[in-house]
Coordinates of C-alpha atoms in Angstrom, one line a residue:
M248 CA 0.1 0.1 -0.1
K249 CA 2.9 2.3 1.2
S250 CA 4.5 1.5 -2.2
S251 CA 2.0 2.8 -4.3
R252 CA 1.0 5.9 -2.4
R253 CA 5.2 6.9 -2.8
K254 CA 4.2 5.8 -6.7
F255 CA 1.1 8.2 -6.6
I256 CA 2.6 10.9 -5.1
A257 CA 5.8 10.9 -7.7
Q258 CA 3.0 11.1 -10.8
I259 CA 1.6 13.5 -9.3
G260 CA 5.4 15.4 -8.4
A261 CA 6.5 14.8 -12.2
L262 CA 3.0 16.2 -13.4
G263 CA 3.4 19.2 -12.1
A264 CA 6.5 19.7 -13.3
S265 CA 5.9 18.9 -16.9
T266 CA 3.2 22.2 -16.5
G267 CA 6.1 24.2 -15.0
L268 CA 3.4 24.9 -11.6
V269 CA 5.9 23.3 -8.8
G270 CA 9.5 23.0 -8.8
I271 CA 12.2 20.8 -6.5
A272 CA 15.4 21.9 -6.1
S273 CA 18.1 20.6 -7.7
G274 CA 20.2 18.2 -5.6
T275 CA 16.7 16.9 -3.1
P276 CA 16.7 13.2 -2.8
S277 CA 13.3 11.6 -3.7
S278 CA 13.4 10.1 -0.9
E279 CA 12.6 13.4 0.4
I280 CA 9.8 14.5 -1.8
N281 CA 8.1 12.0 -1.7
N282 CA 8.0 9.9 2.3
P283 CA 5.8 13.0 3.8
E284 CA 5.5 10.5 6.6
N285 CA 8.2 10.6 8.3
P286 CA 10.0 14.2 8.6
S287 CA 12.9 15.0 10.0
T288 CA 11.8 15.7 13.7
S289 CA 14.0 19.1 13.2
F290 CA 16.0 20.8 10.6
T291 CA 16.9 24.4 9.4
L292 CA 15.9 26.0 6.5
N293 CA 17.6 29.1 4.9
I294 CA 16.6 31.4 1.8
L295 CA 18.7 33.7 0.6
Q296 CA 17.6 36.4 -1.6
T297 CA 19.3 39.0 -3.9
T298 CA 17.4 41.5 -5.6
D299 CA 19.0 45.2 -8.0
V300 CA 22.4 44.6 -8.6
H301 CA 21.8 45.8 -12.3
C302 CA 24.9 44.5 -13.5
Q303 CA 27.0 45.7 -11.3
I304 CA 29.8 43.3 -11.4
H305 CA 32.4 44.5 -9.7
A306 CA 33.5 45.8 -5.4
H307 CA 32.1 49.3 -5.9
D308 CA 32.5 51.9 -3.5
E309 CA 28.8 52.0 -1.1
L310 CA 26.4 54.6 1.0
F311 CA 26.1 53.5 4.7
W312 CA 24.3 56.0 6.7
E313 CA 25.9 56.2 10.8
N314 CA 25.6 58.5 13.3
G315 CA 23.8 61.3 10.7
K316 CA 26.7 61.2 7.9
A317 CA 27.5 59.1 4.7
V318 CA 30.6 56.2 4.8
Y319 CA 31.8 54.5 2.5
R320 CA 33.3 50.8 2.1
K321 CA 33.6 49.0 -0.6
T322 CA 30.7 46.2 -1.1
G323 CA 29.4 44.1 -4.1
G324 CA 31.0 42.1 -7.5
Y325 CA 29.8 39.2 -8.5
A326 CA 33.4 37.1 -8.4
H327 CA 33.0 38.3 -4.5
L328 CA 29.8 37.0 -4.4
K329 CA 30.4 34.1 -5.4
T330 CA 32.8 33.8 -2.5
F331 CA 30.3 35.0 0.2
L332 CA 27.9 32.6 -1.2
D333 CA 29.8 29.5 -1.6
Q334 CA 31.0 30.0 2.1
K335 CA 27.4 30.5 3.5
R336 CA 25.8 28.2 2.3
K337 CA 28.9 25.4 2.7
K338 CA 27.5 25.9 7.0
M339 CA 24.1 25.6 6.4
Q340 CA 22.5 22.6 6.5
H341 CA 19.8 23.3 3.6
S342 CA 19.2 26.7 2.0
F343 CA 17.6 27.9 -1.5
L344 CA 19.4 30.9 -3.3
M345 CA 16.5 33.3 -5.1
D346 CA 17.3 36.9 -6.5
T347 CA 14.2 39.7 -7.4
G348 CA 15.2 41.3 -10.6
D349 CA 16.3 43.8 -12.5
M350 CA 19.3 41.3 -13.8
F351 CA 20.2 42.9 -16.9
Q352 CA 20.3 46.3 -17.3
G353 CA 22.5 48.5 -15.3
S354 CA 25.9 48.7 -17.3
E355 CA 27.8 49.4 -20.2
L356 CA 28.0 45.3 -20.1
S357 CA 25.0 44.8 -20.0
V358 CA 23.9 47.8 -22.4
K359 CA 26.7 46.1 -25.4
T360 CA 26.3 42.3 -25.0
T361 CA 22.3 43.6 -24.6
G362 CA 21.9 41.6 -21.3
E363 CA 24.1 38.4 -22.8
A364 CA 27.0 38.8 -20.4
M365 CA 24.9 38.6 -17.3
V366 CA 24.1 34.9 -18.1
P367 CA 27.4 32.6 -17.7
I368 CA 27.6 34.9 -14.7
L369 CA 24.4 34.5 -13.6
N370 CA 24.4 30.8 -13.8
A371 CA 27.9 30.3 -12.0
L372 CA 26.5 32.2 -8.5
D373 CA 23.9 28.4 -8.9
Y374 CA 20.6 30.3 -8.2
D375 CA 17.6 28.4 -7.1
L376 CA 14.7 30.6 -8.8
Y377 CA 13.9 34.0 -10.0
L378 CA 11.7 36.5 -10.8
P379 CA 11.7 39.4 -12.9
G380 CA 12.1 42.5 -12.2
N381 CA 10.6 46.5 -13.6
W382 CA 14.2 46.4 -16.0
E383 CA 13.9 42.9 -17.2
V384 CA 12.1 44.4 -20.1
I385 CA 14.6 46.6 -21.1
Y386 CA 15.5 45.1 -24.3
Y387 CA 11.6 44.4 -24.4
K388 CA 9.6 41.1 -24.6
K389 CA 11.3 38.6 -26.6
S390 CA 14.8 39.4 -25.0
M391 CA 13.3 39.5 -21.9
Q392 CA 12.3 35.8 -22.4
H393 CA 15.1 34.5 -24.2
L394 CA 18.2 36.5 -21.0
L395 CA 15.8 34.4 -18.2
G396 CA 14.9 31.1 -20.7
S397 CA 18.7 30.7 -20.6
L398 CA 18.6 31.0 -17.1
S399 CA 19.2 27.9 -15.3
A400 CA 16.9 27.8 -12.2
P401 CA 13.1 28.5 -12.9
K402 CA 11.3 31.6 -12.9
V403 CA 8.3 32.8 -11.7
C404 CA 5.8 35.2 -11.7
A405 CA 1.8 35.3 -11.4
N406 CA 0.8 38.5 -12.6
M407 CA 2.6 39.2 -16.0
Y408 CA 0.6 37.6 -19.4
H409 CA 1.0 37.8 -23.2
D410 CA -0.5 39.8 -24.4
L411 CA -3.2 38.9 -27.4
G412 CA -4.3 42.0 -28.7
E413 CA -7.7 44.1 -27.6
G414 CA -6.7 43.6 -24.7
K415 CA -7.3 40.1 -24.1
K416 CA -4.9 38.6 -21.6
G417 CA -3.5 35.1 -23.1
E418 CA -1.4 32.4 -20.8
L419 CA 0.9 33.2 -17.4
I420 CA 4.6 34.1 -19.1
F421 CA 6.6 32.6 -16.5
P422 CA 4.7 29.7 -13.9
P423 CA 3.0 31.8 -11.1
Y424 CA 4.6 30.1 -8.4
H425 CA 7.7 27.3 -7.7
I426 CA 7.8 24.6 -3.9
W427 CA 11.2 23.8 -2.1
A428 CA 10.5 20.3 -0.6
V429 CA 13.4 18.8 2.1
N430 CA 12.3 16.1 4.7
G431 CA 8.6 15.9 3.2
I432 CA 8.7 20.2 4.2
K433 CA 7.0 22.0 1.6
I434 CA 8.3 25.7 1.4
G435 CA 6.2 27.9 -1.7
F436 CA 7.6 31.1 -3.3
L437 CA 4.7 33.1 -5.0
G438 CA 5.8 35.8 -7.7
Y439 CA 5.2 39.3 -8.2
T440 CA 6.6 42.2 -9.9
D441 CA 5.5 45.5 -10.4
H442 CA 2.6 45.8 -12.2
L443 CA 3.3 49.8 -13.1
V444 CA 5.9 48.9 -15.4
P445 CA 4.2 50.2 -18.6
L446 CA 3.5 53.6 -17.0
R447 CA 7.5 53.4 -14.9
Q448 CA 9.5 52.6 -17.5
S449 CA 9.1 53.4 -22.2
P450 CA 5.9 52.7 -23.0
N451 CA 7.5 50.4 -26.0
Y452 CA 9.8 48.1 -23.7
S453 CA 6.7 45.9 -22.3
K454 CA 4.8 46.0 -25.8
G455 CA 3.5 42.5 -25.3
I456 CA 2.8 42.3 -21.7
I457 CA -0.1 42.0 -20.0
Y458 CA 0.7 43.0 -15.5
T459 CA -2.5 43.0 -13.3
K460 CA -2.3 43.9 -9.1
P461 CA -0.7 40.6 -6.9
E462 CA -4.1 41.0 -5.5
E463 CA -5.8 39.7 -8.1
N464 CA -4.9 36.3 -8.1
L465 CA -3.0 36.3 -4.8
A466 CA -5.5 34.7 -2.6
H467 CA -6.5 32.0 -5.1
Y468 CA -2.7 31.1 -5.2
V469 CA -1.9 31.5 -1.8
D470 CA -5.2 29.1 -1.3
V471 CA -3.8 26.1 -3.7
L472 CA -0.4 26.0 -1.6
R473 CA -1.8 26.5 1.7
N474 CA -4.5 23.5 1.5
Q475 CA -3.3 21.9 -2.2
E476 CA 0.4 21.8 -2.0
K477 CA 0.1 21.7 1.7
C478 CA 3.0 24.0 2.3
A479 CA 4.1 24.7 6.1
F480 CA 5.6 28.3 4.8
V481 CA 4.4 30.9 1.5
A482 CA 6.3 33.6 0.3
I483 CA 5.3 36.5 -1.7
V484 CA 9.1 36.7 -3.6
A485 CA 8.1 40.2 -5.1
H486 CA 9.5 43.5 -6.9
L487 CA 6.5 45.5 -5.7
G488 CA 9.2 48.5 -3.8
L489 CA 9.1 48.0 -0.5
S490 CA 5.6 50.7 0.2
Q491 CA 3.4 48.9 -2.0
Q492 CA 4.8 45.2 -0.4
I493 CA 3.4 47.0 2.9
H494 CA 0.5 47.6 1.2
L495 CA 0.1 44.0 0.5
A496 CA 1.0 42.5 3.3
N497 CA -1.8 44.2 4.6
H498 CA -3.9 43.7 2.3
P499 CA -7.4 40.9 3.1
A500 CA -5.8 38.8 0.4
C501 CA -2.2 38.5 1.7
E502 CA -3.9 36.3 4.3
G503 CA -2.1 33.1 5.0
V504 CA 1.6 34.5 3.6
D505 CA 4.5 34.5 5.7
Y506 CA 6.5 36.6 4.4
I507 CA 6.8 40.0 1.5
L508 CA 11.0 39.0 -0.4
G509 CA 11.1 42.2 -1.7
G510 CA 12.3 44.3 -4.2
D511 CA 12.7 47.1 -6.7
T512 CA 13.6 49.9 -3.8
H513 CA 17.0 49.4 -2.7
E514 CA 15.5 49.5 0.6
R515 CA 17.7 48.3 3.5
V516 CA 15.1 46.4 5.9
R517 CA 17.2 45.3 8.8
V518 CA 14.2 44.0 11.3
P519 CA 10.9 42.9 8.7
I520 CA 8.4 45.0 8.9
Q521 CA 5.4 43.4 10.2
A522 CA 1.9 44.1 8.9
K523 CA -1.1 42.2 9.4
Y524 CA -0.8 39.3 7.5
A525 CA 3.0 39.0 6.5
K526 CA 6.1 40.7 7.1
V527 CA 8.7 42.5 4.7
V528 CA 11.6 42.9 4.5
E529 CA 14.3 44.2 1.2
P530 CA 17.5 43.5 1.1
G531 CA 19.1 46.3 -0.7
A532 CA 20.6 46.3 -3.8
F533 CA 24.5 46.2 -6.0
G534 CA 25.1 43.2 -4.9
S535 CA 26.0 45.0 -1.6
F536 CA 23.5 43.0 0.6
V537 CA 21.9 39.0 1.0
G538 CA 19.2 39.1 3.0
K539 CA 19.0 35.7 5.1
L540 CA 15.5 34.2 6.2
E541 CA 16.2 30.9 8.2
L542 CA 13.4 28.9 9.4
K543 CA 13.2 26.4 12.2
I544 CA 11.9 23.1 11.0
K545 CA 9.5 21.1 14.0
D546 CA 7.3 18.9 13.8
G547 CA 6.4 19.2 10.1
K548 CA 5.8 23.0 11.3
V549 CA 8.6 25.9 11.2
V550 CA 8.0 27.6 14.8
S551 CA 9.9 30.3 14.6
D552 CA 12.2 32.3 11.4
T553 CA 14.9 34.3 12.0
Y554 CA 16.0 37.2 9.5
E555 CA 19.8 38.9 8.8
L556 CA 20.3 41.7 6.6
M557 CA 24.1 40.2 5.6
E558 CA 27.3 42.7 4.1
V559 CA 28.7 41.9 1.2
D560 CA 32.6 43.5 2.4
S561 CA 34.2 42.9 -0.4
K562 CA 37.6 42.7 1.7
K563 CA 36.6 39.7 3.6
Y564 CA 35.9 37.9 1.3
P565 CA 38.2 37.5 -1.8
E566 CA 37.3 36.9 -5.7
S567 CA 36.3 33.5 -6.5
P568 CA 38.6 32.8 -9.3
K569 CA 36.2 30.5 -11.3
M570 CA 33.7 34.0 -11.2
K571 CA 37.2 36.5 -11.7
E572 CA 37.8 34.5 -15.2
I573 CA 34.2 34.4 -16.8
I574 CA 33.5 38.1 -16.3
A575 CA 37.3 38.9 -17.5
Q576 CA 35.9 36.3 -20.8
Y577 CA 33.0 38.5 -21.9
E578 CA 34.3 42.0 -20.2
G579 CA 37.6 41.6 -21.9
P580 CA 36.3 43.1 -25.6
Y581 CA 34.7 46.2 -23.8
L582 CA 36.7 47.4 -21.1
E583 CA 38.8 49.6 -22.2
D584 CA 35.8 52.2 -23.4
I585 CA 34.2 51.0 -20.4
Q586 CA 37.5 52.0 -18.1
K587 CA 37.7 55.2 -20.2
V588 CA 37.8 58.0 -18.1
V589 CA 35.6 60.8 -19.5
G590 CA 35.3 63.7 -16.5
Y591 CA 36.3 64.0 -12.7
S592 CA 34.4 65.3 -9.4
T593 CA 35.8 66.4 -6.1
I594 CA 33.1 65.3 -4.4
P595 CA 31.8 62.2 -3.8
L596 CA 29.0 60.8 -6.6
F597 CA 25.5 59.0 -4.9
R598 CA 22.2 59.0 -5.2
Y599 CA 20.8 57.4 -2.4
F600 CA 19.5 61.1 -0.6
V601 CA 14.8 60.8 -1.8
I602 CA 15.1 64.6 -2.7
E603 CA 18.5 65.6 -3.8
N604 CA 22.0 64.4 -4.4
T605 CA 24.9 65.1 -6.3
I606 CA 24.5 62.9 -9.0
D607 CA 21.1 63.9 -10.7
T608 CA 22.3 67.5 -9.8
M609 CA 25.5 66.3 -12.0
I610 CA 23.5 65.2 -15.0
L611 CA 20.9 69.0 -14.6
D612 CA 24.0 71.2 -14.8
A613 CA 25.1 69.1 -18.2
I614 CA 21.5 69.5 -20.0
D615 CA 21.8 72.7 -18.4
W616 CA 25.1 73.2 -20.1
Q617 CA 24.2 71.9 -23.5
V618 CA 20.7 73.0 -24.2
P619 CA 20.7 76.6 -22.0
D620 CA 17.7 78.1 -24.1
V621 CA 15.3 76.8 -21.8
D622 CA 13.3 77.8 -18.7
I623 CA 13.5 74.2 -16.7
V624 CA 16.0 71.4 -17.0
L625 CA 13.7 67.6 -15.7
S626 CA 15.2 64.2 -15.3
N627 CA 14.1 61.9 -14.1
G628 CA 13.5 60.1 -10.2
F629 CA 16.0 57.3 -11.4
R630 CA 17.1 55.6 -8.0
F631 CA 20.1 53.0 -9.6
C632 CA 23.5 54.0 -9.9
P633 CA 26.0 52.9 -6.5
P634 CA 28.3 55.3 -5.1
R635 CA 31.2 56.7 -6.5
S636 CA 34.1 58.4 -3.5
T637 CA 37.5 57.0 -4.3
P638 CA 40.1 59.7 -5.9
D639 CA 42.1 58.3 -8.2
H640 CA 46.3 59.7 -8.2
T641 CA 44.6 63.3 -9.3
G642 CA 42.9 63.8 -5.8
N643 CA 40.0 63.5 -7.6
I644 CA 37.6 60.9 -8.3
P645 CA 37.2 59.3 -11.4
I646 CA 34.3 59.9 -14.2
T647 CA 34.1 56.7 -16.3
N648 CA 32.1 55.7 -19.5
G649 CA 31.0 52.9 -18.0
F650 CA 30.1 55.9 -14.9
I651 CA 28.1 57.4 -17.1
F652 CA 25.6 54.2 -17.9
D653 CA 25.8 53.2 -14.2
M654 CA 24.1 56.7 -14.0
L655 CA 21.9 56.9 -17.5
P656 CA 21.7 52.9 -18.8
V657 CA 19.6 53.8 -21.2
D658 CA 20.5 56.7 -23.5
S659 CA 17.6 59.0 -24.3
T660 CA 17.4 61.8 -26.6
I661 CA 17.0 65.4 -25.1
R662 CA 13.4 66.6 -26.1
T663 CA 12.7 70.7 -25.8
G664 CA 8.6 71.6 -25.3
K665 CA 6.7 73.9 -24.0
V666 CA 4.0 73.7 -21.0
T667 CA 2.3 76.5 -19.0
G668 CA 2.9 77.2 -15.4
K669 CA -0.6 75.7 -14.0
Q670 CA 0.5 72.3 -16.0
I671 CA 4.1 72.7 -14.0
Q672 CA 1.7 72.9 -10.2
E673 CA 0.3 70.2 -11.3
W674 CA 2.5 68.2 -12.3
L675 CA 4.5 69.1 -9.4
E676 CA 1.5 67.8 -7.0
R677 CA 1.2 64.4 -9.6
E678 CA 4.7 63.6 -8.5
L679 CA 5.1 64.3 -5.1
N680 CA 2.2 62.5 -4.7
N681 CA 3.7 60.0 -6.5
V682 CA 7.0 59.9 -4.3
F683 CA 5.0 60.4 -0.4
A684 CA 1.2 59.1 -0.7
A685 CA 0.0 58.5 2.8
D686 CA -1.7 55.6 1.2
A687 CA 1.3 53.1 0.0
S688 CA -1.1 51.6 -2.9
K689 CA -0.6 54.9 -4.1
R690 CA 3.5 55.2 -4.2
F691 CA 5.5 54.2 -6.8
G692 CA 8.3 55.4 -9.0
G693 CA 11.7 56.6 -8.0
W694 CA 12.7 59.4 -6.3
V695 CA 11.7 63.3 -6.1
I696 CA 11.9 64.5 -9.7
K697 CA 14.7 66.8 -10.5
F698 CA 15.2 69.0 -11.6
K699 CA 16.7 72.9 -12.7
G700 CA 15.2 77.0 -12.9
M701 CA 12.9 75.9 -10.4
E702 CA 12.5 76.5 -6.6
V703 CA 10.1 74.6 -5.2
K704 CA 9.4 74.3 -2.0
F705 CA 7.0 71.8 -0.5
N706 CA 5.4 69.5 2.8
A707 CA 6.1 66.0 1.5
F708 CA 3.8 64.7 4.1
G709 CA 1.2 67.0 3.7
E710 CA -2.3 67.1 2.2
E711 CA -2.8 65.7 -1.0
G712 CA -2.6 68.4 -4.1
K713 CA -1.3 70.7 -1.8
R714 CA 1.7 70.2 -1.1
V715 CA 3.7 72.4 -2.9
Q716 CA 4.1 76.1 -0.8
S717 CA 5.9 77.7 -3.3
A718 CA 7.5 77.4 -6.6
M719 CA 10.3 80.3 -8.1
V720 CA 11.3 80.2 -12.0
H721 CA 14.9 82.1 -12.1
G722 CA 13.7 84.0 -9.3
L723 CA 10.5 84.8 -9.8
P724 CA 7.1 83.8 -8.9
L725 CA 5.8 80.5 -11.2
D726 CA 3.1 82.7 -13.2
L727 CA 0.5 79.8 -13.7
E728 CA -0.4 81.8 -17.5
K729 CA 2.8 82.4 -18.6
V730 CA 4.6 79.2 -21.4
Y731 CA 7.6 78.3 -20.2
K732 CA 10.3 75.7 -22.1
I733 CA 11.6 73.0 -20.4
C734 CA 13.8 70.2 -21.3
A735 CA 14.4 66.8 -20.3
C736 CA 14.8 62.8 -21.7
E737 CA 12.1 61.6 -24.9
R738 CA 11.7 57.9 -23.8
D739 CA 10.9 54.7 -25.9
G740 CA 6.6 54.6 -26.7
D741 CA 5.6 58.6 -25.7
P742 CA 3.5 59.8 -27.2
D743 CA 4.9 63.5 -29.1
D744 CA 3.0 65.6 -26.0
M745 CA 5.1 64.1 -23.0
L746 CA 8.2 64.8 -21.8
C747 CA 9.5 62.7 -18.6
R748 CA 5.7 61.3 -17.5
F749 CA 4.8 65.2 -17.7
R750 CA 1.2 65.0 -21.0
G751 CA 0.1 67.6 -22.9
V752 CA 3.9 68.9 -24.2
K753 CA 3.6 71.6 -26.7
D754 CA 5.9 72.0 -29.4
T755 CA 8.0 68.9 -28.8
Q756 CA 11.1 69.2 -31.0
N757 CA 14.1 66.8 -30.7
T758 CA 17.5 68.0 -29.8
A759 CA 21.4 66.9 -31.5
F760 CA 22.3 65.8 -28.3
T761 CA 21.8 62.6 -25.5
L762 CA 21.7 62.5 -22.1
H763 CA 25.7 60.5 -22.0
Q764 CA 27.0 62.7 -25.0
A765 CA 25.5 66.0 -22.3
M766 CA 27.1 64.1 -19.9
K767 CA 30.7 63.6 -22.0
N768 CA 31.0 67.1 -22.7
Y769 CA 30.3 68.7 -20.1
L770 CA 32.9 67.0 -18.0
G771 CA 35.4 67.4 -21.0
E772 CA 35.1 71.2 -20.6
N773 CA 33.9 71.6 -17.0
S774 CA 35.7 68.8 -15.2
P775 CA 36.4 68.3 -12.2
V776 CA 33.1 69.6 -11.3
T777 CA 31.5 70.4 -8.1
P778 CA 27.9 68.5 -8.4
T779 CA 26.5 70.1 -4.6
P780 CA 22.7 70.2 -4.7
P781 CA 21.3 73.9 -4.9
K782 CA 17.8 73.0 -3.4
S783 CA 15.8 72.9 -5.9
A784 CA 13.8 71.5 -4.3
E785 CA 13.1 71.4 -0.5
A786 CA 11.1 69.7 1.7
L787 CA 9.6 71.8 4.5
D788 CA 8.7 69.1 7.1
A789 CA 12.2 66.5 6.4
P790 CA 15.0 67.0 6.0
A791 CA 16.8 67.6 3.1
T792 CA 19.3 64.0 4.3
L793 CA 15.6 61.6 3.6
L794 CA 16.9 58.2 2.5
T795 CA 13.3 56.9 2.7
Q796 CA 9.9 56.9 1.1
V797 CA 8.4 54.9 3.4
S798 CA 6.9 55.8 6.4
G799 CA 4.4 55.2 9.4
V800 CA 5.8 52.0 10.1
D801 CA 9.5 51.2 12.1
Y802 CA 12.0 50.9 9.9
E803 CA 15.5 53.1 9.1
F804 CA 17.8 53.1 5.8
R805 CA 21.5 52.7 7.1

């Protein structure tokens, strides 16, 4: 009888594998999977997570906020990360490694090879699971499928569908969940990525994909994992951003979920945020950190969970020779251009402050210098790009071609147009609400939009639609009736009357310059630069050093 039962369970497992709905971690003995009657009495599981590495393959300067000031240490780099993970996993009884998105965008190497160079690097890290992030569509749908399909580990995502046209959803592009089985115990991972990708990214990137909100099918899949698959622990692997993940963890559809292992906003959650239905974590970015969730199992149940954010200190973990060789092989043809110095800064370059920072100040200065005949220069509120703080032999901090790609992976055309003061005021209110909305579900995108030529004072945590307290353009109050000339980047697929998510722009024209050209021209003529944030945007109820848009919970970025 027991033999027949085991045969039946094995057949069901094979069926699940063929449909792609159920995955079993590689190397797990079949006796552990197919013999649930006699699980080990007590053991430990470790779930490891990286996210938002953005193709930063080498160790880099990383900013830490300690005692009210910025401190820099060398962290990350895939060769160092390989050593780190191998050492940690070797000491663990059972481990499971995942990456939750933004694996193929963010560096010159990734752009020059349309992500291909990242495939062998990621495969060499022996991941067990992947979730597509909001930037996985950077090279369009077909390339996304090719790149993710080239990775050896399973992929999950329960809210990305093939677009059949006329708003009709086809099948899911990836399986919705994955199951890790150890000693007869099942751990369920349910995947969700950012449903706002068509708004946040250039529209053409995600053409052919329909995204849905997690709430639309979350309860269904939790029920499947809990009551059909009999999972002892259910985790959402997410690329939604910390605010959206907290919102989801408070939503009734999330009942039955234990943890949300999140990504997207590069937040460093060191103590899990306890929401109504689940705990929420997010392990930083750029390979600087690995999140570790340790689960204690006893008599078939999870009896405790412990979370730790581990720093990948490049000095403590030497480069893996194997990974170093792989990186050199694929980076070699591009290395000379990546390392070419195009300018210098006298101060550290970073992007961690929500309101203003040195990287975006430098970008605005470059565009304003290149296209001087405009009233206001705009730049998106990006999050990505690790800091650069180490001087070279000149005593200044070198800016390379590669770092320009780190700051601006998409080399967009600079575009001009005309808008009224009333349009500017309404646009500012919308953008500020995107960052600071009291309702966490309404927060999306990056940091505060960046601008030059305009000085705005606002209440970050004020009433929606009434945050702006004053706005000046070149020293004069914003005139609601006046027409102003603006410039910003053109996004692939945006209509002619849109600039930087700004709709209704008149007389739009492309300039002869791209963002990268403007940066190189500016740095070539003006180095070394000192891009000190000028307080063009000033919050009256938050410090200029604000490091997170998350509020209302016990959390501090450091």
